[in-house]
mmCIF file of C-alpha atoms in Angstrom:
data_model
loop_
_atom_site.group_PDB
_atom_site.id
_atom_site.type_symbol
_atom_site.label_atom_id
_atom_site.label_comp_id
_atom_site.label_asym_id
_atom_site.label_seq_id
_atom_site.Cartn_x
_atom_site.Cartn_y
_atom_site.Cartn_z
ATOM 1 C CA MET A 1 15.078 -16.807 -7.707
ATOM 2 C CA PRO A 2 12.415 -14.931 -9.706
ATOM 3 C CA VAL A 3 11.259 -18.111 -11.477
ATOM 4 C CA LEU A 4 10.449 -19.845 -8.165
ATOM 5 C CA ARG A 5 9.005 -16.784 -6.482
ATOM 6 C CA HIS A 6 6.872 -15.826 -9.477
ATOM 7 C CA PRO A 7 5.968 -18.971 -11.449
ATOM 8 C CA GLU A 8 3.445 -17.051 -13.542
ATOM 9 C CA LYS A 9 6.249 -14.829 -14.845
ATOM 10 C CA ALA A 10 8.766 -17.569 -15.655
ATOM 11 C CA HIS A 11 7.868 -17.699 -19.359
ATOM 12 C CA ARG A 12 8.236 -13.971 -19.888
ATOM 13 C CA PRO A 13 11.279 -12.551 -21.664
ATOM 14 C CA ASP A 14 13.632 -10.472 -19.541
ATOM 15 C CA GLN A 15 12.866 -6.756 -19.524
ATOM 16 C CA THR A 16 15.815 -4.409 -19.378
ATOM 17 C CA GLN A 17 15.397 -1.134 -17.535
ATOM 18 C CA PRO A 18 17.073 2.225 -18.006
ATOM 19 C CA LYS A 19 19.913 3.152 -15.666
ATOM 20 C CA LYS A 20 18.685 4.522 -12.345
ATOM 21 C CA PRO A 21 19.182 8.274 -11.996
ATOM 22 C CA SER A 22 20.812 9.826 -8.939
ATOM 23 C CA TRP A 23 17.512 10.757 -7.288
ATOM 24 C CA ILE A 24 16.497 7.076 -7.009
ATOM 25 C CA ARG A 25 19.564 5.815 -5.146
ATOM 26 C CA VAL A 26 19.190 4.970 -1.428
ATOM 27 C CA LYS A 27 21.575 3.803 1.302
ATOM 28 C CA ALA A 28 21.777 0.129 2.272
ATOM 29 C CA PRO A 29 19.890 -0.689 5.496
ATOM 30 C CA SER A 30 21.993 -0.601 8.687
ATOM 31 C CA GLY A 31 22.135 0.691 12.265
ATOM 32 C CA ALA A 32 20.838 -0.235 15.699
ATOM 33 C CA GLY A 33 17.269 0.928 15.040
ATOM 34 C CA TYR A 34 17.062 -1.167 11.897
ATOM 35 C CA ALA A 35 18.418 -4.222 13.743
ATOM 36 C CA ARG A 36 15.936 -3.806 16.623
ATOM 37 C CA THR A 37 12.942 -3.531 14.309
ATOM 38 C CA ARG A 38 14.100 -6.596 12.387
ATOM 39 C CA GLU A 39 14.528 -8.529 15.653
ATOM 40 C CA ILE A 40 10.998 -7.674 16.837
ATOM 41 C CA MET A 41 9.558 -8.753 13.482
ATOM 42 C CA ARG A 42 11.420 -12.079 13.695
ATOM 43 C CA GLU A 43 10.507 -12.681 17.353
ATOM 44 C CA ASN A 44 6.818 -12.311 16.533
ATOM 45 C CA ARG A 45 7.088 -14.303 13.286
ATOM 46 C CA LEU A 46 5.652 -11.394 11.323
ATOM 47 C CA THR A 47 5.860 -10.585 7.636
ATOM 48 C CA THR A 48 6.404 -7.035 6.399
ATOM 49 C CA VAL A 49 5.644 -5.621 2.995
ATOM 50 C CA CYS A 50 8.870 -3.661 3.414
ATOM 51 C CA GLU A 51 10.848 -6.864 2.827
ATOM 52 C CA GLU A 52 8.439 -8.832 0.647
ATOM 53 C CA ALA A 53 7.932 -6.017 -1.863
ATOM 54 C CA GLY A 54 11.584 -4.920 -1.773
ATOM 55 C CA CYS A 55 10.779 -1.366 -0.686
ATOM 56 C CA PRO A 56 13.697 1.055 -1.257
ATOM 57 C CA ASN A 57 12.894 2.894 1.988
ATOM 58 C CA VAL A 58 13.241 -0.082 4.341
ATOM 59 C CA GLY A 59 16.527 1.162 5.800
ATOM 60 C CA GLU A 60 15.203 4.605 6.665
ATOM 61 C CA CYS A 61 11.852 3.408 8.041
ATOM 62 C CA TRP A 62 13.146 0.482 10.097
ATOM 63 C CA SER A 63 15.914 2.598 11.606
ATOM 64 C CA GLN A 64 13.095 4.743 13.052
ATOM 65 C CA GLY A 65 11.140 1.712 14.267
ATOM 66 C CA HIS A 66 8.517 1.933 11.514
ATOM 67 C CA ALA A 67 7.386 -1.184 9.643
ATOM 68 C CA THR A 68 4.335 -2.037 7.566
ATOM 69 C CA MET A 69 2.780 -5.279 8.780
ATOM 70 C CA MET A 70 1.671 -7.709 6.072
ATOM 71 C CA ILE A 71 -0.929 -10.114 7.400
ATOM 72 C CA MET A 72 -2.415 -13.369 6.068
ATOM 73 C CA GLY A 73 0.889 -14.833 4.926
ATOM 74 C CA GLU A 74 3.443 -13.943 2.275
ATOM 75 C CA ILE A 75 1.908 -15.763 -0.705
ATOM 76 C CA CYS A 76 -0.547 -13.862 -2.925
ATOM 77 C CA THR A 77 -3.290 -15.415 -5.058
ATOM 78 C CA ARG A 78 -2.661 -12.870 -7.817
ATOM 79 C CA GLY A 79 0.294 -12.170 -10.067
ATOM 80 C CA CYS A 80 0.411 -8.459 -10.819
ATOM 81 C CA SER A 81 3.264 -7.694 -13.207
ATOM 82 C CA PHE A 82 4.741 -4.942 -10.990
ATOM 83 C CA CYS A 83 4.729 -6.720 -7.627
ATOM 84 C CA ASN A 84 7.543 -8.662 -5.945
ATOM 85 C CA VAL A 85 5.346 -10.512 -3.433
ATOM 86 C CA ARG A 86 5.435 -14.215 -4.287
ATOM 87 C CA THR A 87 2.501 -15.825 -6.080
ATOM 88 C CA GLY A 88 0.969 -19.228 -5.359
ATOM 89 C CA ARG A 89 -1.397 -21.081 -3.050
ATOM 90 C CA PRO A 90 -1.461 -19.394 0.388
ATOM 91 C CA ASP A 91 -1.270 -21.207 3.706
ATOM 92 C CA THR A 92 -4.166 -21.498 6.147
ATOM 93 C CA LEU A 93 -4.845 -18.316 8.112
ATOM 94 C CA ASP A 94 -2.945 -18.017 11.396
ATOM 95 C CA LEU A 95 -5.601 -17.233 14.002
ATOM 96 C CA PHE A 96 -2.977 -15.977 16.454
ATOM 97 C CA GLU A 97 -1.475 -13.465 14.017
ATOM 98 C CA PRO A 98 -3.645 -10.464 15.050
ATOM 99 C CA GLY A 99 -2.379 -10.806 18.621
ATOM 100 C CA ARG A 100 1.254 -11.038 17.518
ATOM 101 C CA VAL A 101 0.874 -7.951 15.326
ATOM 102 C CA ALA A 102 -0.615 -6.056 18.267
ATOM 103 C CA HIS A 103 2.251 -7.174 20.522
ATOM 104 C CA ALA A 104 4.837 -5.955 18.009
ATOM 105 C CA VAL A 105 3.050 -2.600 17.637
ATOM 106 C CA GLN A 106 3.092 -2.181 21.415
ATOM 107 C CA LYS A 107 6.755 -3.211 21.723
ATOM 108 C CA LEU A 108 7.848 -0.860 18.936
ATOM 109 C CA GLY A 109 5.909 1.966 20.612
ATOM 110 C CA LEU A 110 4.315 3.026 17.336
ATOM 111 C CA ASN A 111 2.189 6.164 17.186
ATOM 112 C CA HIS A 112 0.826 5.035 13.815
ATOM 113 C CA VAL A 113 0.828 1.608 12.178
ATOM 114 C CA VAL A 114 0.066 0.463 8.640
ATOM 115 C CA VAL A 115 -1.429 -3.008 8.182
ATOM 116 C CA THR A 116 -1.610 -4.479 4.699
ATOM 117 C CA SER A 117 -1.990 -7.947 3.217
ATOM 118 C CA VAL A 118 -1.605 -10.177 0.221
ATOM 119 C CA ASP A 119 -4.685 -10.819 -1.917
ATOM 120 C CA ARG A 120 -6.591 -13.819 -0.558
ATOM 121 C CA ASP A 121 -9.065 -14.721 -3.283
ATOM 122 C CA ASP A 122 -9.180 -18.213 -1.723
ATOM 123 C CA LEU A 123 -11.111 -16.888 1.299
ATOM 124 C CA THR A 124 -14.853 -16.223 1.070
ATOM 125 C CA ASP A 125 -14.485 -12.788 2.684
ATOM 126 C CA GLY A 126 -11.070 -12.040 1.140
ATOM 127 C CA GLY A 127 -9.606 -11.848 4.641
ATOM 128 C CA ALA A 128 -11.826 -8.980 5.785
ATOM 129 C CA ASP A 129 -12.552 -10.553 9.169
ATOM 130 C CA HIS A 130 -8.809 -11.093 9.751
ATOM 131 C CA PHE A 131 -8.235 -7.392 9.072
ATOM 132 C CA ALA A 132 -11.002 -6.517 11.548
ATOM 133 C CA GLN A 133 -9.560 -8.811 14.228
ATOM 134 C CA THR A 134 -6.114 -7.283 13.746
ATOM 135 C CA ILE A 135 -7.506 -3.760 14.126
ATOM 136 C CA ARG A 136 -9.329 -4.740 17.321
ATOM 137 C CA ALA A 137 -6.230 -6.469 18.740
ATOM 138 C CA ILE A 138 -4.095 -3.367 18.157
ATOM 139 C CA ARG A 139 -6.758 -1.152 19.761
ATOM 140 C CA HIS A 140 -6.646 -3.415 22.826
ATOM 141 C CA ARG A 141 -2.852 -3.634 23.194
ATOM 142 C CA ALA A 142 -1.917 -0.166 21.943
ATOM 143 C CA PRO A 143 -4.958 2.112 22.363
ATOM 144 C CA GLY A 144 -2.953 5.254 21.587
ATOM 145 C CA THR A 145 -1.792 4.004 18.181
ATOM 146 C CA THR A 146 -3.613 5.232 15.103
ATOM 147 C CA ILE A 147 -4.271 2.509 12.522
ATOM 148 C CA GLU A 148 -4.077 2.635 8.753
ATOM 149 C CA VAL A 149 -5.150 -0.351 6.661
ATOM 150 C CA LEU A 150 -4.060 -0.952 3.075
ATOM 151 C CA THR A 151 -6.509 -3.564 1.841
ATOM 152 C CA PRO A 152 -7.019 -5.733 -1.227
ATOM 153 C CA ASP A 153 -9.981 -4.986 -3.488
ATOM 154 C CA PHE A 154 -12.242 -7.823 -2.180
ATOM 155 C CA LEU A 155 -13.234 -8.332 -5.826
ATOM 156 C CA LYS A 156 -14.143 -12.001 -5.424
ATOM 157 C CA SER A 157 -15.404 -11.776 -1.844
ATOM 158 C CA ASP A 158 -18.860 -12.157 -0.349
ATOM 159 C CA THR A 159 -21.088 -9.121 -0.037
ATOM 160 C CA GLY A 160 -20.379 -7.370 3.243
ATOM 161 C CA SER A 161 -16.627 -7.995 3.338
ATOM 162 C CA LEU A 162 -15.738 -4.316 3.064
ATOM 163 C CA GLU A 163 -18.259 -3.483 5.783
ATOM 164 C CA LYS A 164 -16.412 -5.791 8.226
ATOM 165 C CA VAL A 165 -13.239 -3.747 7.870
ATOM 166 C CA VAL A 166 -14.947 -0.354 8.062
ATOM 167 C CA GLU A 167 -16.938 -1.403 11.151
ATOM 168 C CA ALA A 168 -13.639 -2.108 12.958
ATOM 169 C CA ARG A 169 -12.936 1.637 12.602
ATOM 170 C CA PRO A 170 -9.397 2.049 11.271
ATOM 171 C CA ASP A 171 -8.293 5.676 11.220
ATOM 172 C CA VAL A 172 -7.283 5.531 7.547
ATOM 173 C CA PHE A 173 -8.613 3.218 4.843
ATOM 174 C CA ASN A 174 -6.146 2.857 1.976
ATOM 175 C CA HIS A 175 -6.610 0.944 -1.253
ATOM 176 C CA ASN A 176 -4.270 1.612 -4.151
ATOM 177 C CA LEU A 177 -5.462 2.069 -7.726
ATOM 178 C CA GLU A 178 -1.798 1.498 -8.703
ATOM 179 C CA THR A 179 -1.974 2.812 -12.296
ATOM 180 C CA VAL A 180 -4.153 4.357 -14.989
ATOM 181 C CA PRO A 181 -7.095 2.220 -16.239
ATOM 182 C CA GLY A 182 -5.583 1.633 -19.674
ATOM 183 C CA LEU A 183 -2.638 -0.247 -18.153
ATOM 184 C CA TYR A 184 -4.714 -2.578 -15.947
ATOM 185 C CA PRO A 185 -4.688 -5.521 -18.431
ATOM 186 C CA THR A 186 -0.879 -5.691 -18.310
ATOM 187 C CA VAL A 187 -0.047 -4.226 -14.884
ATOM 188 C CA ARG A 188 -2.917 -5.363 -12.656
ATOM 189 C CA PRO A 189 -4.762 -8.034 -14.692
ATOM 190 C CA GLY A 190 -6.624 -9.609 -11.764
ATOM 191 C CA ALA A 191 -8.196 -6.302 -10.705
ATOM 192 C CA ARG A 192 -10.807 -3.924 -12.121
ATOM 193 C CA TYR A 193 -10.202 -0.172 -12.049
ATOM 194 C CA PHE A 194 -13.782 0.929 -11.473
ATOM 195 C CA HIS A 195 -14.355 -1.740 -8.831
ATOM 196 C CA SER A 196 -11.373 -0.371 -6.871
ATOM 197 C CA LEU A 197 -12.636 3.167 -7.324
ATOM 198 C CA ARG A 198 -16.095 2.153 -6.131
ATOM 199 C CA LEU A 199 -14.548 0.447 -3.078
ATOM 200 C CA LEU A 200 -13.025 3.750 -1.973
ATOM 201 C CA GLN A 201 -16.283 5.587 -2.613
ATOM 202 C CA ARG A 202 -18.201 2.970 -0.599
ATOM 203 C CA VAL A 203 -15.948 3.477 2.432
ATOM 204 C CA LYS A 204 -17.013 7.126 2.545
ATOM 205 C CA GLU A 205 -20.667 6.150 2.241
ATOM 206 C CA LEU A 206 -20.301 3.774 5.188
ATOM 207 C CA ASP A 207 -18.320 6.222 7.335
ATOM 208 C CA PRO A 208 -18.015 9.799 5.989
ATOM 209 C CA ALA A 209 -15.544 10.697 8.770
ATOM 210 C CA MET A 210 -13.029 7.980 7.882
ATOM 211 C CA PHE A 211 -9.969 9.169 5.980
ATOM 212 C CA THR A 212 -9.483 7.450 2.631
ATOM 213 C CA LYS A 213 -6.227 7.141 0.754
ATOM 214 C CA SER A 214 -5.040 5.753 -2.561
ATOM 215 C CA GLY A 215 -1.859 5.660 -4.581
ATOM 216 C CA ILE A 216 -0.455 5.129 -8.033
ATOM 217 C CA MET A 217 2.936 4.416 -9.548
ATOM 218 C CA VAL A 218 4.310 6.347 -12.509
ATOM 219 C CA GLY A 219 6.909 5.312 -15.041
ATOM 220 C CA LEU A 220 4.877 2.317 -16.241
ATOM 221 C CA GLY A 221 3.938 3.837 -19.592
ATOM 222 C CA GLU A 222 1.148 6.231 -18.570
ATOM 223 C CA ASP A 223 0.965 9.835 -19.756
ATOM 224 C CA ARG A 224 0.319 13.002 -17.748
ATOM 225 C CA GLN A 225 -3.289 13.328 -18.880
ATOM 226 C CA GLY A 226 -3.993 9.796 -17.686
ATOM 227 C CA VAL A 227 -2.582 10.596 -14.245
ATOM 228 C CA LEU A 228 -4.666 13.771 -14.004
ATOM 229 C CA GLN A 229 -7.779 11.770 -14.938
ATOM 230 C CA VAL A 230 -7.079 9.280 -12.138
ATOM 231 C CA MET A 231 -6.835 12.233 -9.747
ATOM 232 C CA ASP A 232 -10.250 13.459 -10.922
ATOM 233 C CA ASP A 233 -11.717 9.970 -10.493
ATOM 234 C CA MET A 234 -10.332 9.740 -6.958
ATOM 235 C CA ARG A 235 -11.730 13.126 -6.016
ATOM 236 C CA ALA A 236 -15.135 12.101 -7.405
ATOM 237 C CA ALA A 237 -14.911 9.180 -4.949
ATOM 238 C CA ASP A 238 -13.991 11.688 -2.182
ATOM 239 C CA VAL A 239 -10.488 10.282 -1.604
ATOM 240 C CA ASP A 240 -8.607 12.454 0.907
ATOM 241 C CA PHE A 241 -4.968 11.465 0.453
ATOM 242 C CA LEU A 242 -3.036 10.680 -2.741
ATOM 243 C CA THR A 243 0.414 9.092 -3.023
ATOM 244 C CA ILE A 244 2.422 9.008 -6.260
ATOM 245 C CA GLY A 245 5.781 7.246 -6.549
ATOM 246 C CA GLN A 246 8.196 5.946 -9.158
ATOM 247 C CA TYR A 247 7.739 2.341 -10.254
ATOM 248 C CA LEU A 248 10.893 0.271 -9.763
ATOM 249 C CA GLN A 249 11.283 -3.070 -11.512
ATOM 250 C CA PRO A 250 11.898 -5.864 -8.928
ATOM 251 C CA THR A 251 13.345 -8.421 -11.390
ATOM 252 C CA PRO A 252 13.909 -8.685 -15.163
ATOM 253 C CA LYS A 253 10.699 -10.764 -15.380
ATOM 254 C CA HIS A 254 8.526 -7.926 -14.086
ATOM 255 C CA HIS A 255 6.903 -5.102 -16.035
ATOM 256 C CA ARG A 256 9.566 -2.881 -17.500
ATOM 257 C CA VAL A 257 10.278 0.649 -16.344
ATOM 258 C CA ASP A 258 9.102 2.860 -19.185
ATOM 259 C CA ARG A 259 11.035 5.843 -17.818
ATOM 260 C CA PHE A 260 12.180 7.533 -14.638
ATOM 261 C CA VAL A 261 9.922 10.484 -13.892
ATOM 262 C CA THR A 262 11.875 13.566 -12.809
ATOM 263 C CA PRO A 263 11.496 15.233 -9.386
ATOM 264 C CA GLU A 264 10.195 18.336 -11.182
ATOM 265 C CA GLU A 265 7.384 16.307 -12.762
ATOM 266 C CA PHE A 266 6.491 14.887 -9.347
ATOM 267 C CA ASP A 267 6.309 18.438 -7.984
ATOM 268 C CA GLY A 268 3.931 19.268 -10.820
ATOM 269 C CA TYR A 269 1.727 16.305 -10.000
ATOM 270 C CA GLY A 270 1.667 17.386 -6.362
ATOM 271 C CA ARG A 271 0.572 20.918 -7.211
ATOM 272 C CA ALA A 272 -2.107 19.596 -9.574
ATOM 273 C CA ALA A 273 -3.446 17.220 -6.913
ATOM 274 C CA TYR A 274 -3.721 19.916 -4.265
ATOM 275 C CA GLY A 275 -5.467 22.059 -6.858
ATOM 276 C CA LYS A 276 -8.047 19.307 -7.302
ATOM 277 C CA GLY A 277 -8.882 19.294 -3.606
ATOM 278 C CA PHE A 278 -6.911 16.486 -1.943
ATOM 279 C CA LEU A 279 -6.301 17.151 1.747
ATOM 280 C CA MET A 280 -2.864 15.529 1.583
ATOM 281 C CA VAL A 281 -0.501 14.611 -1.260
ATOM 282 C CA SER A 282 2.837 12.817 -1.286
ATOM 283 C CA ALA A 283 4.399 12.842 -4.748
ATOM 284 C CA THR A 284 8.121 12.057 -4.927
ATOM 285 C CA PRO A 285 10.201 9.403 -6.693
ATOM 286 C CA LEU A 286 10.586 7.348 -3.488
ATOM 287 C CA THR A 287 7.030 7.824 -2.200
ATOM 288 C CA ARG A 288 5.341 4.564 -1.206
ATOM 289 C CA SER A 289 1.909 4.031 0.351
ATOM 290 C CA SER A 290 3.173 3.778 3.905
ATOM 291 C CA TYR A 291 6.304 5.955 3.636
ATOM 292 C CA HIS A 292 6.207 8.567 6.449
ATOM 293 C CA ALA A 293 2.617 7.447 7.088
ATOM 294 C CA GLY A 294 2.593 8.583 10.710
ATOM 295 C CA ASP A 295 3.751 12.124 9.987
ATOM 296 C CA ASP A 296 1.426 12.269 7.000
ATOM 297 C CA PHE A 297 -1.540 11.215 9.144
ATOM 298 C CA ALA A 298 -0.920 14.077 11.551
ATOM 299 C CA GLN A 299 -0.835 16.519 8.614
ATOM 300 C CA LEU A 300 -3.954 14.906 7.134
ATOM 301 C CA ARG A 301 -5.896 15.414 10.353
ATOM 302 C CA ALA A 302 -4.675 19.008 10.631
ATOM 303 C CA ALA A 303 -5.668 19.689 7.009
ATOM 304 C CA ARG A 304 -9.208 18.490 7.641
ATOM 305 C CA LEU A 305 -9.536 20.674 10.732
ATOM 306 C CA ALA A 306 -8.230 23.665 8.769
ATOM 307 C CA LYS A 307 -10.722 22.992 6.004
ATOM 308 C CA LEU A 308 -13.502 22.892 8.563
ATOM 309 C CA GLY A 309 -12.249 26.138 10.105
ATOM 310 C CA GLN A 310 -11.457 24.509 13.468
ATOM 311 C CA VAL A 311 -7.852 25.704 13.761
#
């Protein structure tokens, strides 16, 4: 029930949303591949953002053996108005989790894995060391797998937390800005736009060769000019890869859908982003941060080589 899962939203009035257009509809999850991925996740007692966040692409991705690992539990210390991950007081960190994640990655035979987490403002380093241990465990068990991390903002963490993650050398460092700065007070109240932007910029300062990635949702009430400004801000921070997807309202207590952005508008955003210099752009209604991440990483690497004149 939304009230139990999101106690901070219980007092809010229900928000109705417009009827979903045809381009948003997806098939219900099914098939042998989906069942096998689900079984491996359960065997290793792992949490996925695919399930916790109610991703519309879970059927497609899991049927292909792709899942986004969510470490450090399934309870977040923040209560963003768009997010379906439950809010509350998290459990103690599971020190054996990095090894179990690595085992699942090996068993699934993943070429590319995305590791994300809840926000852990209760930890002095925001969980940075746990991210680093997970990266190292995957490198040990599945050395051929490329690793993408989707981290929190480490806003309330000790100095040096970000450095711990970067030093573990993921192949892609992703942190989502989520929306335009003017909507932060209502959409992402526990975060700070320019802190998140600076985090992405700092990754490049620490390791200029590391790919950086960020994403936003549209349909929250932003306008086109605001989205284009976020693109400019990301490029000023040297972000390589941009994802843009349609916001979908998880429950009536969450932030309302202002409108459903058309596929043609997404195409326009994609063209604008490439024009601003991003190496890789994914802009479709069903785009999510880790959707087709493996294929996208291969294209990202090829785009950099092309830019450097090495292909």
